Coordinates of N, CA, C and O in Angstrom, one line a residue:
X110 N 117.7 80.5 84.8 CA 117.3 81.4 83.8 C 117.6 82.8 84.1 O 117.5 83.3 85.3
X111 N 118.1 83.7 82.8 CA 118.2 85.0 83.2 C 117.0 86.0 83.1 O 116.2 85.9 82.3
X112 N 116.9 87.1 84.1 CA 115.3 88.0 84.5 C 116.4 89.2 84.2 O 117.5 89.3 84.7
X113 N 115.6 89.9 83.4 CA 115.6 91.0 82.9 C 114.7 92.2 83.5 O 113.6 92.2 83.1
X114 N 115.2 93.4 84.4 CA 114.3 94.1 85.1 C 115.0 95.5 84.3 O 116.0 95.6 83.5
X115 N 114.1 96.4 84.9 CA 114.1 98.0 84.8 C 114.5 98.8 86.1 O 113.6 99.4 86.7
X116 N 115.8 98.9 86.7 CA 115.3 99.6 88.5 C 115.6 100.9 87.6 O 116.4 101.2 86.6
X117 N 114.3 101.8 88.7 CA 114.2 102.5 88.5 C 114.6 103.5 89.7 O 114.4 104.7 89.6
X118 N 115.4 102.8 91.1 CA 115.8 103.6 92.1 C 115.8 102.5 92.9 O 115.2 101.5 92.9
X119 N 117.1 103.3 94.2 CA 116.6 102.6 95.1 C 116.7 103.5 96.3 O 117.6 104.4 96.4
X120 N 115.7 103.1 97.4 CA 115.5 104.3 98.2 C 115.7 103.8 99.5 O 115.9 102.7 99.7
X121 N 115.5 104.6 100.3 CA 116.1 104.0 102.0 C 115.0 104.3 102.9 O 115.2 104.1 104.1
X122 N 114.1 104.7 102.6 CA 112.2 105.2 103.2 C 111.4 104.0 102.0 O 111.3 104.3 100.8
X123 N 110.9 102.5 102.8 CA 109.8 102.4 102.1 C 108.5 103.3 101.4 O 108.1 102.9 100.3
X124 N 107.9 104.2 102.0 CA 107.1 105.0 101.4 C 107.3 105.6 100.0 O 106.6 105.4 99.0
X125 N 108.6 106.4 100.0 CA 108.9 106.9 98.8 C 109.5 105.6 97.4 O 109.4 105.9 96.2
X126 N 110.0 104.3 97.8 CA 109.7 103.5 96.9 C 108.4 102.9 96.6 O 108.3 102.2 95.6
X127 N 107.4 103.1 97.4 CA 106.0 102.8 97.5 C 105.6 103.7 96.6 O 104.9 103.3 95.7
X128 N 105.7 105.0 96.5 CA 105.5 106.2 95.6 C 105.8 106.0 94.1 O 105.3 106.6 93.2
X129 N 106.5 105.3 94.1 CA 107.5 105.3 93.0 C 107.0 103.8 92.1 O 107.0 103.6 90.9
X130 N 106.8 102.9 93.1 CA 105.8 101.8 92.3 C 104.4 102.0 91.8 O 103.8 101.1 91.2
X131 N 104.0 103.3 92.4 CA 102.3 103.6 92.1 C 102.5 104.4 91.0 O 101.5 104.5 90.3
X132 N 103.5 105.2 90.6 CA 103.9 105.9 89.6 C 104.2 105.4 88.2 O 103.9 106.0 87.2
X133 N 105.0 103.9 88.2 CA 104.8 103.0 87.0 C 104.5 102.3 86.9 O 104.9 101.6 85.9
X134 N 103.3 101.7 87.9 CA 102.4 101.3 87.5 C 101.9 100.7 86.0 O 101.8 99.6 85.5
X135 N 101.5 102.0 85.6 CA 101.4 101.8 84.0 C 102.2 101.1 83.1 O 101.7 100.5 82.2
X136 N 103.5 101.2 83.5 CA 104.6 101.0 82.6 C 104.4 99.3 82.6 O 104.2 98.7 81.5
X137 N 104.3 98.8 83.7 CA 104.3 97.0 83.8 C 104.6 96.5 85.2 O 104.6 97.4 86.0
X138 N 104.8 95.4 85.5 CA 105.2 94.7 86.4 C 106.2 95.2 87.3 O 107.4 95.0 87.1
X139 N 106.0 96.1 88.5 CA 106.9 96.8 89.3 C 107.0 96.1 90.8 O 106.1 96.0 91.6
X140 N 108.3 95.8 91.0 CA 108.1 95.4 92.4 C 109.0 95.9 93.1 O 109.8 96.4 92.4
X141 N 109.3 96.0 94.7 CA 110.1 96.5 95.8 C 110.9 95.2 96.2 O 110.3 94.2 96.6
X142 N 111.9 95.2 96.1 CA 112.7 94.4 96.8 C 113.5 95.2 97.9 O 113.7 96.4 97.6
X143 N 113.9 94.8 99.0 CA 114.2 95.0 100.4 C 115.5 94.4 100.7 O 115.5 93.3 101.3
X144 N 117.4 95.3 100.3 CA 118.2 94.7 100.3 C 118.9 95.3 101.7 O 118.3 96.1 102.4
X145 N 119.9 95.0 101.9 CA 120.9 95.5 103.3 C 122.1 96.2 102.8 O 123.1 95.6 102.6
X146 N 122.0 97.1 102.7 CA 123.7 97.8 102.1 C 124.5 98.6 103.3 O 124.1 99.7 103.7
X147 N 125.9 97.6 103.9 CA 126.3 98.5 104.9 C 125.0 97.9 106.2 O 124.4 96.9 106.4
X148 N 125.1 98.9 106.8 CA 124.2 98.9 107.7 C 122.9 99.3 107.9 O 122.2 99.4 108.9
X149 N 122.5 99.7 105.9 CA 121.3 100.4 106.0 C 120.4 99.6 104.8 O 120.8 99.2 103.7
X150 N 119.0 99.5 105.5 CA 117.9 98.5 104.4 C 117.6 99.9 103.3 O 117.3 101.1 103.4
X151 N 117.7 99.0 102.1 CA 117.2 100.3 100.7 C 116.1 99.2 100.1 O 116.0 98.0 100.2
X152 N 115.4 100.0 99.5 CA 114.3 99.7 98.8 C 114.6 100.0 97.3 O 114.7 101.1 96.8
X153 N 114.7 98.6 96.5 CA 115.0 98.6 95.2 C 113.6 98.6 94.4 O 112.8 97.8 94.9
X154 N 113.2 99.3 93.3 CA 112.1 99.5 92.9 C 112.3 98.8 91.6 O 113.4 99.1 91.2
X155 N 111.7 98.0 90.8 CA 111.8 97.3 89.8 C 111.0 97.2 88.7 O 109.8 96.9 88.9
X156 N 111.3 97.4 87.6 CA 110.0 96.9 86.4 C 110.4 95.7 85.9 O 111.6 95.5 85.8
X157 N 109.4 94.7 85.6 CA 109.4 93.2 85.2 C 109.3 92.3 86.0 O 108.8 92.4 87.1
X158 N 110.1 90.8 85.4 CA 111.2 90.6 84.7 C 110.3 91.0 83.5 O 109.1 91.2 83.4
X159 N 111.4 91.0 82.6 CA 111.2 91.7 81.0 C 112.0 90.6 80.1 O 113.2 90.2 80.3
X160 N 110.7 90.0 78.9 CA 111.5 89.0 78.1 C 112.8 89.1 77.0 O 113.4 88.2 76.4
X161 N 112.9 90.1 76.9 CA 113.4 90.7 76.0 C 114.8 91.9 75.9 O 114.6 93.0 76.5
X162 N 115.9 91.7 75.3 CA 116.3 93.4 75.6 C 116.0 94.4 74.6 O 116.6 95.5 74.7
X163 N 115.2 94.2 73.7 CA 114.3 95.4 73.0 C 113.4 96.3 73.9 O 113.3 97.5 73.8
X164 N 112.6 95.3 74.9 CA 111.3 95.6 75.6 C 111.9 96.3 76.6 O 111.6 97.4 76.9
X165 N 113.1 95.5 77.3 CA 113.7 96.2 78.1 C 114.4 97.6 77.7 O 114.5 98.5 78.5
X166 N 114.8 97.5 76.7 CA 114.9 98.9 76.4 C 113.9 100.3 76.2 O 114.3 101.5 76.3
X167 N 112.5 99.8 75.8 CA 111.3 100.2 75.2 C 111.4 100.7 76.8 O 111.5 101.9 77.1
X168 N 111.2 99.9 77.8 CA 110.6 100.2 79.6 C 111.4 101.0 79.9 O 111.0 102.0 80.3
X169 N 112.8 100.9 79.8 CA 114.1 102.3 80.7 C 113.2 103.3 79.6 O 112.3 103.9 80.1
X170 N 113.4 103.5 78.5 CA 112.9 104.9 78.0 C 111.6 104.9 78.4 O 111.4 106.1 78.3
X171 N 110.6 104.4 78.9 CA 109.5 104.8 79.4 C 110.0 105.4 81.0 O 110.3 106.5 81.4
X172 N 110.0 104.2 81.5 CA 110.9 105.3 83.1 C 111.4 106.4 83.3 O 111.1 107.3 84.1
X173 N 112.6 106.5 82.2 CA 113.6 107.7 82.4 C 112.0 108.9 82.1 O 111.7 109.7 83.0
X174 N 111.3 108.9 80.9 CA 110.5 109.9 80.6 C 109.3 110.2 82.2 O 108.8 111.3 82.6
X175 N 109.4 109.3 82.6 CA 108.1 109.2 84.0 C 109.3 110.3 84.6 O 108.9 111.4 84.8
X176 N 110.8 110.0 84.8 CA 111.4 111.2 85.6 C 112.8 110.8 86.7 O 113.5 111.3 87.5
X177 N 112.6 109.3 86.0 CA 113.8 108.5 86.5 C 114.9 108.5 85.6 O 115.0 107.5 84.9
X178 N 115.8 109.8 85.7 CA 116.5 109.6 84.8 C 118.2 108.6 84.9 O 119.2 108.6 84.2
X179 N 118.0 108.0 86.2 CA 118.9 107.3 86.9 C 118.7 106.1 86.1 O 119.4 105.8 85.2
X180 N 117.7 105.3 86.4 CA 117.1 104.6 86.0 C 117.9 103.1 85.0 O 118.2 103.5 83.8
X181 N 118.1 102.5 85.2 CA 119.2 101.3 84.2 C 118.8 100.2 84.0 O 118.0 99.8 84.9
X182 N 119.1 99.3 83.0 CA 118.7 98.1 82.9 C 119.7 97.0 83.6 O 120.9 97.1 83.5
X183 N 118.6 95.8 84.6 CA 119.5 94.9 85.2 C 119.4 93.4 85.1 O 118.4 92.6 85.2
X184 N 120.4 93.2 84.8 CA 120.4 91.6 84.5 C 120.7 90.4 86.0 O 121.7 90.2 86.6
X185 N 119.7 90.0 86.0 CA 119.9 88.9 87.0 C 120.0 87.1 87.1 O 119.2 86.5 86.5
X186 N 120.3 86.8 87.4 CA 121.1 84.9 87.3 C 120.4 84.5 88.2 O 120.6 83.3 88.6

């Protein structure tokens, strides 16, 4: 099945992705995932999964306004 998320960053200091999940909070279902890029662990910050790509769209415009204007929709398999 395909999961539909919101990252809203990804950071290379757990703390500041920790910051950043207490900040959308509101928005919905945010989680930290912990990837290896190169030689360096980043912290991917996430909203959902999201059922929908309306909703998913509804959530990136909610993020980008929080201040993530990076912020994109990701499709995962």
């Amino acid at each position: 099945p395909t999961e539909i998320f919101v990252q809203a960053g990804a950071f290379s200091v757990f703390e500041n992705a920790n910051r950043v999940k207490a900040m959308l909070s509101s928005v919905g279902d945010v989680r930290i995932s912990q990837i290896l890029v190169g030689n360096r662990d980043l912290y991917r910050v996430r909203v959902g999964p999201i059922t929908d790509v309306e909703t998913a769209d509804a959530v990136l415009e909610q993020v980008v306004r929080t201040g993530y204007n990076d912020a994109r929709i990701i499709v995962v398999d």
